[in-house]
CSV table of N, CA and C in Angstrom, one decimal:
chain,number,residue,atom,x,y,z
A,1,MET,N,37.2,-14.5,125.2
A,1,MET,CA,37.2,-15.7,124.3
A,1,MET,C,38.2,-16.7,124.9
A,2,SER,N,37.7,-17.9,125.1
A,2,SER,CA,38.6,-18.9,125.8
A,2,SER,C,39.5,-19.5,124.7
A,3,MET,N,40.6,-20.2,125.2
A,3,MET,CA,41.6,-20.8,124.3
A,3,MET,C,40.9,-21.9,123.4
A,4,GLY,N,39.9,-22.5,124.0
A,4,GLY,CA,39.2,-23.6,123.2
A,4,GLY,C,38.5,-23.0,122.1
A,5,THR,N,37.8,-21.8,122.4
A,5,THR,CA,37.0,-21.2,121.3
A,5,THR,C,38.0,-20.7,120.2
A,6,ALA,N,39.1,-20.1,120.7
A,6,ALA,CA,40.0,-19.5,119.7
A,6,ALA,C,40.6,-20.7,118.8
A,7,ALA,N,40.9,-21.8,119.5
A,7,ALA,CA,41.5,-22.9,118.7
A,7,ALA,C,40.4,-23.4,117.8
A,8,ALA,N,39.2,-23.5,118.2
A,8,ALA,CA,38.1,-24.0,117.3
A,8,ALA,C,37.9,-23.1,116.1
A,9,ILE,N,38.0,-21.7,116.4
A,9,ILE,CA,37.9,-20.8,115.3
A,9,ILE,C,39.0,-20.9,114.3
A,10,GLU,N,40.3,-21.1,114.9
A,10,GLU,CA,41.4,-21.2,114.0
A,10,GLU,C,41.4,-22.5,113.2
A,11,VAL,N,41.0,-23.6,113.8
A,11,VAL,CA,40.8,-24.9,113.1
A,11,VAL,C,39.8,-24.8,112.0
A,12,THR,N,38.7,-24.1,112.3
A,12,THR,CA,37.6,-24.0,111.3
A,12,THR,C,38.1,-23.1,110.2
A,13,GLY,N,38.8,-22.1,110.4
A,13,GLY,CA,39.4,-21.2,109.4
A,13,GLY,C,40.4,-22.0,108.5
A,14,THR,N,41.2,-22.8,109.2
A,14,THR,CA,42.2,-23.6,108.5
A,14,THR,C,41.5,-24.6,107.5
A,15,MET,N,40.5,-25.3,108.1
A,15,MET,CA,39.7,-26.2,107.4
A,15,MET,C,39.0,-25.6,106.2
A,16,ALA,N,38.5,-24.3,106.4
A,16,ALA,CA,37.9,-23.6,105.3
A,16,ALA,C,38.9,-23.3,104.2
A,17,ARG,N,40.1,-22.9,104.6
A,17,ARG,CA,41.1,-22.6,103.6
A,17,ARG,C,41.6,-23.9,102.8
A,18,VAL,N,41.7,-25.0,103.6
A,18,VAL,CA,42.0,-26.3,102.9
A,18,VAL,C,40.9,-26.7,102.0
A,19,GLY,N,39.7,-26.6,102.4
A,19,GLY,CA,38.5,-26.9,101.6
A,19,GLY,C,38.5,-26.0,100.3
A,20,SER,N,38.7,-24.7,100.5
A,20,SER,CA,38.8,-23.8,99.4
A,20,SER,C,39.9,-24.2,98.5
A,21,SER,N,41.0,-24.5,99.0
A,21,SER,CA,42.2,-24.9,98.1
A,21,SER,C,41.9,-26.2,97.4
A,22,ILE,N,41.3,-27.2,98.0
A,22,ILE,CA,40.9,-28.4,97.4
A,22,ILE,C,39.9,-28.1,96.3
A,23,GLY,N,38.9,-27.2,96.5
A,23,GLY,CA,37.9,-26.9,95.5
A,23,GLY,C,38.6,-26.2,94.3
A,24,LEU,N,39.5,-25.3,94.6
A,24,LEU,CA,40.2,-24.6,93.6
A,24,LEU,C,41.1,-25.6,92.8
A,25,GLY,N,41.8,-26.5,93.5
A,25,GLY,CA,42.6,-27.5,92.8
A,25,GLY,C,41.7,-28.4,91.8
A,26,ILE,N,40.5,-28.8,92.3
A,26,ILE,CA,39.6,-29.6,91.5
A,26,ILE,C,39.1,-28.8,90.3
A,27,ALA,N,38.8,-27.5,90.5
A,27,ALA,CA,38.4,-26.6,89.4
A,27,ALA,C,39.4,-26.5,88.4
A,28,ILE,N,40.7,-26.3,88.8
A,28,ILE,CA,41.9,-26.2,87.9
A,28,ILE,C,42.0,-27.5,87.1
A,29,ALA,N,42.0,-28.6,87.8
A,29,ALA,CA,42.1,-29.9,87.2
A,29,ALA,C,41.1,-30.1,86.1
A,30,LYS,N,39.8,-29.7,86.5
A,30,LYS,CA,38.7,-29.8,85.4
A,30,LYS,C,38.9,-28.9,84.2
A,31,ALA,N,39.4,-27.7,84.5
A,31,ALA,CA,39.7,-26.8,83.4
A,31,ALA,C,40.8,-27.3,82.5
A,32,GLU,N,41.9,-27.9,83.1
A,32,GLU,CA,43.0,-28.5,82.4
A,32,GLU,C,42.5,-29.6,81.6
A,33,HIS,N,41.7,-30.5,82.2
A,33,HIS,CA,41.1,-31.6,81.4
A,33,HIS,C,40.3,-31.2,80.2
A,34,ARG,N,39.4,-30.2,80.5
A,34,ARG,CA,38.6,-29.6,79.4
A,34,ARG,C,39.5,-29.1,78.2
A,35,ILE,N,40.5,-28.4,78.6
A,35,ILE,CA,41.5,-27.8,77.6
A,35,ILE,C,42.1,-28.9,76.9
A,36,ARG,N,42.6,-30.0,77.5
A,36,ARG,CA,43.3,-31.1,76.8
A,36,ARG,C,42.2,-31.8,75.9
A,37,ARG,N,41.0,-31.9,76.4
A,37,ARG,CA,40.0,-32.5,75.6
A,37,ARG,C,39.7,-31.7,74.3
A,38,GLU,N,39.6,-30.4,74.5
A,38,GLU,CA,39.3,-29.5,73.4
A,38,GLU,C,40.5,-29.5,72.4
A,39,GLN,N,41.7,-29.6,72.9
A,39,GLN,CA,42.9,-29.7,72.0
A,39,GLN,C,42.9,-31.0,71.2
A,40,ALA,N,42.5,-32.1,71.9
A,40,ALA,CA,42.4,-33.4,71.3
A,40,ALA,C,41.3,-33.4,70.1
A,41,VAL,N,40.2,-32.7,70.5
A,41,VAL,CA,39.1,-32.6,69.5
A,41,VAL,C,39.6,-31.8,68.3
A,42,ASP,N,40.3,-30.7,68.6
A,42,ASP,CA,40.9,-29.9,67.5
A,42,ASP,C,41.8,-30.7,66.7
A,43,SER,N,42.7,-31.5,67.3
A,43,SER,CA,43.7,-32.3,66.6
A,43,SER,C,42.9,-33.3,65.7
A,44,VAL,N,41.9,-33.9,66.2
A,44,VAL,CA,41.1,-34.9,65.4
A,44,VAL,C,40.4,-34.2,64.3
A,45,THR,N,39.9,-33.1,64.6
A,45,THR,CA,39.2,-32.3,63.5
A,45,THR,C,40.3,-31.9,62.4
A,46,GLU,N,41.4,-31.5,62.8
A,46,GLU,CA,42.4,-31.1,61.8
A,46,GLU,C,42.8,-32.4,61.0
A,47,LEU,N,43.0,-33.5,61.7
A,47,LEU,CA,43.4,-34.7,60.9
A,47,LEU,C,42.3,-35.1,60.0
A,48,ALA,N,41.0,-35.0,60.4
A,48,ALA,CA,39.9,-35.3,59.5
A,48,ALA,C,39.9,-34.4,58.3
A,49,ILE,N,40.2,-33.1,58.4
A,49,ILE,CA,40.2,-32.2,57.4
A,49,ILE,C,41.4,-32.6,56.4
A,50,ARG,N,42.5,-32.9,57.0
A,50,ARG,CA,43.7,-33.2,56.1
A,50,ARG,C,43.4,-34.5,55.4
A,51,LEU,N,42.7,-35.5,56.1
A,51,LEU,CA,42.4,-36.7,55.4
A,51,LEU,C,41.5,-36.5,54.2
A,52,GLN,N,40.5,-35.6,54.5
A,52,GLN,CA,39.5,-35.3,53.4
A,52,GLN,C,40.3,-34.6,52.2
A,53,GLU,N,41.2,-33.7,52.5
A,53,GLU,CA,42.0,-33.0,51.4
A,53,GLU,C,42.8,-34.0,50.7
A,54,ALA,N,43.4,-35.0,51.4
A,54,ALA,CA,44.2,-36.0,50.8
A,54,ALA,C,43.4,-36.9,49.9
A,55,ARG,N,42.2,-37.2,50.3
A,55,ARG,CA,41.3,-38.0,49.5
A,55,ARG,C,40.9,-37.3,48.2
A,56,GLN,N,40.7,-36.0,48.3
A,56,GLN,CA,40.3,-35.2,47.2
A,56,GLN,C,41.5,-35.1,46.2
A,57,ALA,N,42.7,-35.0,46.8
A,57,ALA,CA,43.9,-34.9,45.9
A,57,ALA,C,44.1,-36.3,45.3
A,58,GLN,N,43.7,-37.4,46.0
A,58,GLN,CA,43.9,-38.7,45.4
A,58,GLN,C,42.9,-38.9,44.2
A,59,ARG,N,41.7,-38.4,44.4
A,59,ARG,CA,40.7,-38.6,43.4
A,59,ARG,C,41.2,-37.8,42.1
A,60,GLY,N,41.7,-36.6,42.3
A,60,GLY,CA,42.3,-35.8,41.2
A,60,GLY,C,43.4,-36.5,40.5
A,61,ALA,N,44.3,-37.1,41.2
A,61,ALA,CA,45.4,-37.9,40.7
A,61,ALA,C,44.9,-39.1,39.9
A,62,LEU,N,43.9,-39.8,40.5
A,62,LEU,CA,43.4,-41.0,39.7
A,62,LEU,C,42.7,-40.5,38.4
A,63,ARG,N,42.0,-39.4,38.5
A,63,ARG,CA,41.3,-38.9,37.3
A,63,ARG,C,42.4,-38.5,36.2
A,64,ARG,N,43.4,-37.9,36.6
A,64,ARG,CA,44.5,-37.5,35.7
A,64,ARG,C,45.2,-38.7,35.2
A,65,ALA,N,45.4,-39.7,36.0
A,65,ALA,CA,46.0,-41.0,35.5
A,65,ALA,C,45.2,-41.7,34.5
A,66,ALA,N,43.8,-41.7,34.7
A,66,ALA,CA,42.9,-42.3,33.8
A,66,ALA,C,43.0,-41.5,32.5
A,67,GLN,N,43.0,-40.2,32.5
A,67,GLN,CA,43.1,-39.4,31.3
A,67,GLN,C,44.4,-39.7,30.6
A,68,ALA,N,45.5,-39.8,31.3
A,68,ALA,CA,46.8,-40.1,30.7
A,68,ALA,C,46.8,-41.5,30.0
A,69,GLU,N,46.2,-42.4,30.7
A,69,GLU,CA,46.1,-43.8,30.1
A,69,GLU,C,45.3,-43.7,28.8
A,70,ALA,N,44.2,-43.0,28.8
A,70,ALA,CA,43.3,-42.8,27.6
A,70,ALA,C,44.2,-42.2,26.5
A,71,ARG,N,44.9,-41.2,26.8
A,71,ARG,CA,45.8,-40.5,25.7
A,71,ARG,C,46.8,-41.5,25.2
A,72,LEU,N,47.4,-42.3,26.2
A,72,LEU,CA,48.4,-43.3,25.8
A,72,LEU,C,47.8,-44.4,24.8
A,73,GLY,N,46.6,-44.8,25.2
A,73,GLY,CA,46.0,-45.8,24.3
A,73,GLY,C,45.7,-45.2,22.9
A,74,ALA,N,45.2,-44.0,22.9
A,74,ALA,CA,45.0,-43.3,21.5
A,74,ALA,C,46.3,-43.2,20.8
A,75,ALA,N,47.4,-42.8,21.5
A,75,ALA,CA,48.6,-42.6,20.8
A,75,ALA,C,49.2,-44.0,20.3
A,76,GLN,N,49.0,-45.0,21.1
A,76,GLN,CA,49.4,-46.3,20.7
A,76,GLN,C,48.7,-46.8,19.4
A,77,ALA,N,47.4,-46.5,19.5
A,77,ALA,CA,46.6,-46.9,18.3
A,77,ALA,C,47.0,-46.1,17.0
A,78,GLU,N,47.3,-44.8,17.2
A,78,GLU,CA,47.8,-44.0,16.1
A,78,GLU,C,49.2,-44.6,15.6
A,79,ILE,N,50.0,-44.9,16.5
A,79,ILE,CA,51.4,-45.5,16.1
A,79,ILE,C,51.1,-46.8,15.3
A,80,ALA,N,50.2,-47.6,15.8
A,80,ALA,CA,50.0,-48.9,15.0
A,80,ALA,C,49.4,-48.6,13.6
A,81,ALA,N,48.5,-47.6,13.5
A,81,ALA,CA,48.0,-47.3,12.2
A,81,ALA,C,49.1,-46.7,11.3
A,82,LEU,N,49.9,-45.8,11.9
A,82,LEU,CA,51.1,-45.3,11.0
A,82,LEU,C,52.0,-46.4,10.6
A,83,ARG,N,52.3,-47.3,11.5
A,83,ARG,CA,53.2,-48.4,11.1
A,83,ARG,C,52.6,-49.2,9.9
A,84,GLN,N,51.3,-49.5,10.1
A,84,GLN,CA,50.6,-50.3,9.0
A,84,GLN,C,50.6,-49.4,7.7
A,85,ALA,N,50.4,-48.2,7.8
A,85,ALA,CA,50.4,-47.3,6.6
A,85,ALA,C,51.8,-47.3,6.0
A,86,LEU,N,52.8,-47.2,6.8
A,86,LEU,CA,54.2,-47.2,6.3
A,86,LEU,C,54.5,-48.5,5.6
A,87,ALA,N,54.0,-49.7,6.2
A,87,ALA,CA,54.3,-51.0,5.6
A,87,ALA,C,53.6,-51.1,4.3
A,88,GLN,N,52.4,-50.6,4.2
A,88,GLN,CA,51.7,-50.6,2.9
A,88,GLN,C,52.4,-49.7,1.9
A,89,GLU,N,52.8,-48.5,2.3
A,89,GLU,CA,53.5,-47.7,1.3
A,89,GLU,C,54.8,-48.3,0.9
A,90,ARG,N,55.5,-49.0,1.7
A,90,ARG,CA,56.8,-49.7,1.3
A,90,ARG,C,56.5,-50.8,0.4
A,91,HIS,N,55.4,-51.5,0.6
A,91,HIS,CA,55.0,-52.6,-0.2
A,91,HIS,C,54.6,-52.0,-1.6
A,92,MET,N,53.8,-50.9,-1.7
A,92,MET,CA,53.4,-50.3,-2.9
A,92,MET,C,54.6,-49.7,-3.7
A,93,THR,N,55.5,-49.1,-2.9
A,93,THR,CA,56.7,-48.6,-3.6
A,93,THR,C,57.6,-49.7,-4.2
A,94,ALA,N,57.7,-50.8,-3.5
A,94,ALA,CA,58.4,-51.9,-4.0
A,94,ALA,C,57.7,-52.5,-5.2
A,95,ALA,N,56.4,-52.5,-5.2
A,95,ALA,CA,55.6,-53.1,-6.3
A,95,ALA,C,55.8,-52.1,-7.5
A,96,LEU,N,55.8,-50.8,-7.3
A,96,LEU,CA,55.9,-49.8,-8.3
A,96,LEU,C,57.3,-49.9,-8.9
A,97,ARG,N,58.4,-50.0,-8.2
A,97,ARG,CA,59.7,-50.2,-8.7
A,97,ARG,C,59.8,-51.4,-9.5
A,98,GLU,N,59.2,-52.5,-9.0
A,98,GLU,CA,59.3,-53.7,-9.8
A,98,GLU,C,58.5,-53.6,-11.2
A,99,ALA,N,57.4,-52.9,-11.1
A,99,ALA,CA,56.6,-52.6,-12.4
A,99,ALA,C,57.4,-51.7,-13.3
A,100,LEU,N,58.1,-50.7,-12.8
A,100,LEU,CA,58.9,-49.8,-13.6
A,100,LEU,C,60.2,-50.4,-13.9
A,101,GLY,N,60.6,-51.5,-13.3
A,101,GLY,CA,61.9,-52.1,-13.6
A,101,GLY,C,63.1,-51.3,-13.0
A,102,ILE,N,62.9,-50.7,-11.9
A,102,ILE,CA,63.9,-49.9,-11.2
A,102,ILE,C,64.6,-50.7,-10.2
């Protein structure tokens, strides 16, 4: 085998190794990109789930707030009725004392 043939075979082998290394590098880069993309999708999915849970919690809080406001309104109406009844009782007591001369 001549030196030219040996050099050509060596160059061809080196080029094959370089090409193989480049191919491997591209495959690794694609795999890393795919992994980063999957992680981003997982992060977005997790955020979407957390947002949905937060919205459900907010709806529950709003429902409880509306119930509390309704109870407050009922309590305020009862207080007003009791105050009116107390005023009437005081008026009747005063009238009774006056009638009895006390």
